[in-house]
Short mmCIF file of N, CA and C and ligand atoms in Angstrom, two decimals:
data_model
loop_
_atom_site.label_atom_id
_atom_site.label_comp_id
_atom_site.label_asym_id
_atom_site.label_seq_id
_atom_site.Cartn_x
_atom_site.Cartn_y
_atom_site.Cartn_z
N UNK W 1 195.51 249.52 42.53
CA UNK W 1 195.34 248.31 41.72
C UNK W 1 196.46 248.17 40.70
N UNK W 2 196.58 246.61 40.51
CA UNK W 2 197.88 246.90 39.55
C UNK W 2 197.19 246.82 38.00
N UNK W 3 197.75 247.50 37.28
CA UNK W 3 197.57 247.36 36.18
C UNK W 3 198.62 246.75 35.12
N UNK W 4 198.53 246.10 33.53
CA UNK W 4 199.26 245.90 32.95
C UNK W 4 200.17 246.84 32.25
N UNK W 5 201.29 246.38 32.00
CA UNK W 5 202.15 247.49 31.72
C UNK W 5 202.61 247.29 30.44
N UNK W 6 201.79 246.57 29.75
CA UNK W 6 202.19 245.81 28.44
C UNK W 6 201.56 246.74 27.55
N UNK W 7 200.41 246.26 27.15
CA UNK W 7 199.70 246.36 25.52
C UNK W 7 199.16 246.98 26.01
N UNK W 8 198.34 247.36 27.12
CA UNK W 8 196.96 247.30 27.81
C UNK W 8 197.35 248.98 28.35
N UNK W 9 196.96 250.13 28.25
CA UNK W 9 197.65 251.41 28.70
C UNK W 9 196.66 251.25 30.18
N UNK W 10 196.71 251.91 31.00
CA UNK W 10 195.75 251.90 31.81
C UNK W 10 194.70 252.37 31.86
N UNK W 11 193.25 252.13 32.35
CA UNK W 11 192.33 252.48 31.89
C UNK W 11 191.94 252.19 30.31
N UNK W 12 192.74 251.83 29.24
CA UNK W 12 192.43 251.66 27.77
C UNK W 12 191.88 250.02 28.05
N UNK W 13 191.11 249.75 26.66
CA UNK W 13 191.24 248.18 26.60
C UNK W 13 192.29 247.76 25.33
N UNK W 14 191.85 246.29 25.13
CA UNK W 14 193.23 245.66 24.65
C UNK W 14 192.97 246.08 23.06
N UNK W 15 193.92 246.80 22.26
CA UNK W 15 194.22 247.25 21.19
C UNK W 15 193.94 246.75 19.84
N UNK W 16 194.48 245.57 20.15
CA UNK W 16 194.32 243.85 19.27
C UNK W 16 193.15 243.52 18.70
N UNK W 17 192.23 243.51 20.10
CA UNK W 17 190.60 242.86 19.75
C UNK W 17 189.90 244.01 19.80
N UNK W 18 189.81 245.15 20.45
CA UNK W 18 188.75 246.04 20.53
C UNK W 18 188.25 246.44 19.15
N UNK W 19 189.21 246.50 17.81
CA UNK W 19 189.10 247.10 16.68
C UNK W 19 187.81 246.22 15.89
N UNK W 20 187.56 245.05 16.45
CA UNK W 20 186.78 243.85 15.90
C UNK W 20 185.93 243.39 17.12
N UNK W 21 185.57 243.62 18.02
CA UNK W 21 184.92 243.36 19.09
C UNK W 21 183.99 244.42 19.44
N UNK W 22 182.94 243.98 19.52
CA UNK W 22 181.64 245.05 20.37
C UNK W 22 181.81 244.90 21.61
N UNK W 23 182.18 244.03 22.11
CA UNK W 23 182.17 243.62 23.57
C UNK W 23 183.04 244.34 24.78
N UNK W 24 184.33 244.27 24.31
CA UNK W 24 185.49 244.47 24.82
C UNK W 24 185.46 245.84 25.48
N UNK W 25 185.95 246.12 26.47
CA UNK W 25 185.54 247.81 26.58
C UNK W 25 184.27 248.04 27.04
N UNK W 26 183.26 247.33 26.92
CA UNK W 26 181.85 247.60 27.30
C UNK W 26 181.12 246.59 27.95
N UNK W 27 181.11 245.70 27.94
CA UNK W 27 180.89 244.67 28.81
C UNK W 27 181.60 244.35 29.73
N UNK W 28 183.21 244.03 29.16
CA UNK W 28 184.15 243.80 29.92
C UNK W 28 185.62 244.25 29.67
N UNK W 29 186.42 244.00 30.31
CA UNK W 29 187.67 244.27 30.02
C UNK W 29 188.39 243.62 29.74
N UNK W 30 188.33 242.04 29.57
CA UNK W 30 189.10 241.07 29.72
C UNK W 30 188.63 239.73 28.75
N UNK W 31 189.49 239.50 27.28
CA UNK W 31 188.51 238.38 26.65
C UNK W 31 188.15 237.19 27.42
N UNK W 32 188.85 236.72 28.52
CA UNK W 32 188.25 235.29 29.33
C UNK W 32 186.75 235.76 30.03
N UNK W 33 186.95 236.97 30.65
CA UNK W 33 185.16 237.47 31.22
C UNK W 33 184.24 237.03 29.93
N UNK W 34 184.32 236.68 28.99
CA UNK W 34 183.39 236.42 27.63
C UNK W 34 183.37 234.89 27.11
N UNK W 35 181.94 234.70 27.26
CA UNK W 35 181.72 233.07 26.87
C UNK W 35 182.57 232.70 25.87
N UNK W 36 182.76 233.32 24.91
CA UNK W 36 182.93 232.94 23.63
C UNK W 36 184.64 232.86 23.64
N UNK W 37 185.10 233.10 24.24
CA UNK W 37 186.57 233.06 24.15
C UNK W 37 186.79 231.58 23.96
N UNK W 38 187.56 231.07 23.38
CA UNK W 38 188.46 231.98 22.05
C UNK W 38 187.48 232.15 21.04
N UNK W 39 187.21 233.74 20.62
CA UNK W 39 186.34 233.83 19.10
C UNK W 39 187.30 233.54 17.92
N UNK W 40 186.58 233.35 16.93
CA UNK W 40 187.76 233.93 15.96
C UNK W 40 188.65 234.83 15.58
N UNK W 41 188.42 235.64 16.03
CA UNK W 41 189.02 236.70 16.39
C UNK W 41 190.52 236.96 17.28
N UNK W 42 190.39 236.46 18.36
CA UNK W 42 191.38 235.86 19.24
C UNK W 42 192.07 235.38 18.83
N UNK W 43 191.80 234.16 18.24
CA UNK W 43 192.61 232.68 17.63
C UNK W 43 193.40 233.21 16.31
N UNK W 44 192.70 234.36 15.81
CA UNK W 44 193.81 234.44 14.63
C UNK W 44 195.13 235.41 15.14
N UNK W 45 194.24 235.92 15.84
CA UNK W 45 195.82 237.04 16.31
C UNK W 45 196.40 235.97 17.21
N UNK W 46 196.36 235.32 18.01
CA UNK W 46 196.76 234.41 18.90
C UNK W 46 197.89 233.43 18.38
N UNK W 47 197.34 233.24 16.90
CA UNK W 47 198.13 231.94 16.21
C UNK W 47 199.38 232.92 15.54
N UNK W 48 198.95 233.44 14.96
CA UNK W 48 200.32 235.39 14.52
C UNK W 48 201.06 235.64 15.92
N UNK W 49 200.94 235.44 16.95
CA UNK W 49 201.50 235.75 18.02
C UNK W 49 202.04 234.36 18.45
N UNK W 50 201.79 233.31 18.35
CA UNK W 50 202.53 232.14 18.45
C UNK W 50 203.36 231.27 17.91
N UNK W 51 203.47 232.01 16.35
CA UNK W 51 204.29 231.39 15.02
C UNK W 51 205.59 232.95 15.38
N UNK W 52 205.22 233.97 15.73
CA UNK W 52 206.42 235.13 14.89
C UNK W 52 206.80 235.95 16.71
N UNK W 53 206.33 235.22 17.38
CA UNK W 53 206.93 236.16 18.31
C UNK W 53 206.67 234.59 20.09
N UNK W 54 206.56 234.08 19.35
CA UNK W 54 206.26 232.81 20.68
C UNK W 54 205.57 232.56 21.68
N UNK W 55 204.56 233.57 21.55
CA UNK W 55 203.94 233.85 23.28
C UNK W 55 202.22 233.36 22.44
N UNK W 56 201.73 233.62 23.05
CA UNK W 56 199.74 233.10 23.39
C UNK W 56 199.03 233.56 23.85
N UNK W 57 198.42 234.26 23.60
CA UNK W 57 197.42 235.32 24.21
C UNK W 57 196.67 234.50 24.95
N UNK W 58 195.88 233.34 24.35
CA UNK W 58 194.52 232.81 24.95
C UNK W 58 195.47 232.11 25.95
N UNK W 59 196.75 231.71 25.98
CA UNK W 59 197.69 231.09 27.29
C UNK W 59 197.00 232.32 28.04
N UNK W 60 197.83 233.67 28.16
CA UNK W 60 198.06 234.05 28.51
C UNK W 60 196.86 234.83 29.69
N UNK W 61 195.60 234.98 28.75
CA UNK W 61 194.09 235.16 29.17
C UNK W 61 193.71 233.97 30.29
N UNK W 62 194.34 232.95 29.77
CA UNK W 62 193.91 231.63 30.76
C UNK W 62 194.77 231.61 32.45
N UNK W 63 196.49 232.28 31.71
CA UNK W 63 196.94 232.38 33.57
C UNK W 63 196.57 233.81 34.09
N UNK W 64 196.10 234.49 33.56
CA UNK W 64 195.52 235.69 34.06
C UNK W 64 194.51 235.64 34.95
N UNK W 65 193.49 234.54 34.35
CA UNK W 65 191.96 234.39 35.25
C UNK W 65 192.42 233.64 36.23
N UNK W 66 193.45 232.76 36.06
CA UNK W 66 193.54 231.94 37.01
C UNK W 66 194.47 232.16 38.51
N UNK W 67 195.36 232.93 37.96
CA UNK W 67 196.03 233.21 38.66
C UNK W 67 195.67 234.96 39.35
N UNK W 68 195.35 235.69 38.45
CA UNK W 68 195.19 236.61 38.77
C UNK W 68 196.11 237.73 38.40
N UNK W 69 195.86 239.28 38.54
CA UNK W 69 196.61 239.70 37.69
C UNK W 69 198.17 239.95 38.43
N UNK W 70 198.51 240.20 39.45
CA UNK W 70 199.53 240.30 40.42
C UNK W 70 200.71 239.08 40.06
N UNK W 71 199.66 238.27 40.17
CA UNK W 71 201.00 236.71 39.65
C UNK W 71 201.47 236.22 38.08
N UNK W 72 200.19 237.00 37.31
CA UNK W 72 200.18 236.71 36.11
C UNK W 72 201.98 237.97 35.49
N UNK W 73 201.57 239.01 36.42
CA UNK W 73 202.76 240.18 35.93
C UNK W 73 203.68 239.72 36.73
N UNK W 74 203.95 239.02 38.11
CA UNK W 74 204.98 238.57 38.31
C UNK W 74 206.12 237.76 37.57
N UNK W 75 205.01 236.78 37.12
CA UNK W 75 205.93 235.78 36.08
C UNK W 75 206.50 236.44 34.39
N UNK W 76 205.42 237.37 34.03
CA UNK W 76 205.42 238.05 32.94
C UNK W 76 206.65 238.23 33.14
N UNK W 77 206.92 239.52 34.03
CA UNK W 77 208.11 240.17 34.37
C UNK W 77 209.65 239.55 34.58
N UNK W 78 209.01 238.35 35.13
CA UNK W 78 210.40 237.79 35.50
C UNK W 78 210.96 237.00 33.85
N UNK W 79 209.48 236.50 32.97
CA UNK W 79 209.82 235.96 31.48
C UNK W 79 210.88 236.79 30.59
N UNK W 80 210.74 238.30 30.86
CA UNK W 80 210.58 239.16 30.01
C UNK W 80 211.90 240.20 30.09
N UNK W 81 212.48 240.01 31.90
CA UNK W 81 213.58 240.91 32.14
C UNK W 81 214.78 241.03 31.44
N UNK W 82 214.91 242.61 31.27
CA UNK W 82 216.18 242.66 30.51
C UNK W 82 217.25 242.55 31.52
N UNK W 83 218.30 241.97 30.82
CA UNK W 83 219.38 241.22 31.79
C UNK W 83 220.48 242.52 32.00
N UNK W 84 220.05 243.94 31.28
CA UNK W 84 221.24 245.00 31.54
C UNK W 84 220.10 246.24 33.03
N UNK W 85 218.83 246.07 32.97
CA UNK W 85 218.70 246.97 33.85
C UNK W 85 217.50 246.52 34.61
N UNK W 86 216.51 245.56 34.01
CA UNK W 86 215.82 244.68 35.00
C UNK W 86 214.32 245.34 34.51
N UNK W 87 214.35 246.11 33.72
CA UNK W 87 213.27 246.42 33.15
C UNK W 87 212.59 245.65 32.24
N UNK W 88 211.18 245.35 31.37
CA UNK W 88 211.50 244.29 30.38
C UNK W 88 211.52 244.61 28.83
N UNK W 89 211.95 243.63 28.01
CA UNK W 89 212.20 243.68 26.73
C UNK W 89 210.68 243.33 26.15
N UNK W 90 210.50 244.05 24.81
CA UNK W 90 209.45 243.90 23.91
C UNK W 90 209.42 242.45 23.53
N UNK W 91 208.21 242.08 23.33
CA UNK W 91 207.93 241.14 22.84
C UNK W 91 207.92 240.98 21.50
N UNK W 92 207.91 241.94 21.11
CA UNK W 92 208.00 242.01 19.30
C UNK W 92 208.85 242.42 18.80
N UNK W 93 209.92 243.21 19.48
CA UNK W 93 211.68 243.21 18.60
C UNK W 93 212.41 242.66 19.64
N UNK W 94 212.50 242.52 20.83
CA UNK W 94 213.51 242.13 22.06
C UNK W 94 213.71 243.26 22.46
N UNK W 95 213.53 243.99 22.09
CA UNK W 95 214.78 245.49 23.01
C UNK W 95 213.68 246.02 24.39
N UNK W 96 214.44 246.73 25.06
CA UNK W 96 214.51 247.05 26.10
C UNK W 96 214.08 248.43 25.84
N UNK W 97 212.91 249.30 26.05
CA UNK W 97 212.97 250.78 26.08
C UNK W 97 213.35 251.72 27.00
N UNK W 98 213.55 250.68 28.23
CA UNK W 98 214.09 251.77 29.22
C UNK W 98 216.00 252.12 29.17
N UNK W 99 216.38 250.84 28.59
CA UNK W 99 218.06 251.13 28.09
C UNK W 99 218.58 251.20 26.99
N UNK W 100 217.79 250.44 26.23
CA UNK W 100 218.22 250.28 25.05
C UNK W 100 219.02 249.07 24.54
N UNK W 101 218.93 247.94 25.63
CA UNK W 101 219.37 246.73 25.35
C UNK W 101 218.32 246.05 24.12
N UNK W 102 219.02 244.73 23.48
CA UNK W 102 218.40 243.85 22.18
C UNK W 102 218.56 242.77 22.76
N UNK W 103 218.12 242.22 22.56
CA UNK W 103 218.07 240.18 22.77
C UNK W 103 218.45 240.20 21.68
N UNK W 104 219.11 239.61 21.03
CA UNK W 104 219.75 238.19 19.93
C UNK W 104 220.00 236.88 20.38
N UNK W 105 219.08 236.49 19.70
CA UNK W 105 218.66 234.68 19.74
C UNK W 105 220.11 234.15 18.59
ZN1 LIG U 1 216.99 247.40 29.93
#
């Protein structure tokens, strides 16, 4: 099975919400499996993640269910590739941990 290679370690749940969530981890693994998505909870880290680093979690929860997780990391991957070794860059400084490349915007 594929797993995410992001935030998400394998087997762990998501880092972000579990600290404030009963749910997460125990019901399910995934905030869209949960009626309540977007809680408040979500939406504030979501909106911090869409002002200082550009991306969307609850986007991102939404092409996940929909697409699934195979296509969801396809596109991830291809968003995200570093242009010196094809590995991808952080979302929260740019750099690359497998080379040591930076994005500068
Ligand atoms: Zn690289």
């Amino acid at each position: 099975m594929t797993h995410c290679s992001g935030c998400i370690v394998r087997n762990k749940n998501c880092a972000f919400i579990k600290r404030d969530c009963k749910k997460i981890g125990k019901q399910f693994r995934f905030c869209f499996e949960c009626a309540d998505m977007p809680c408040s909870n979500l939406e504030r880290i979501d909106k911090r993640y869409r002002e200082r680093y550009g991306m969307s979690m609850v986007e991102n929860l939404k092409a996940l269910k929909e697409k699934g997780m195979e296509e969801f990391l396809r596109v991830q991957r291809e968003k995200y590739r570093c242009p010196e070794c094809g590995d991808v860059v952080s979302v929260h400084d740019g750099k690359c941990y497998a080379c040591g490349y930076v994005k500068r915007e």
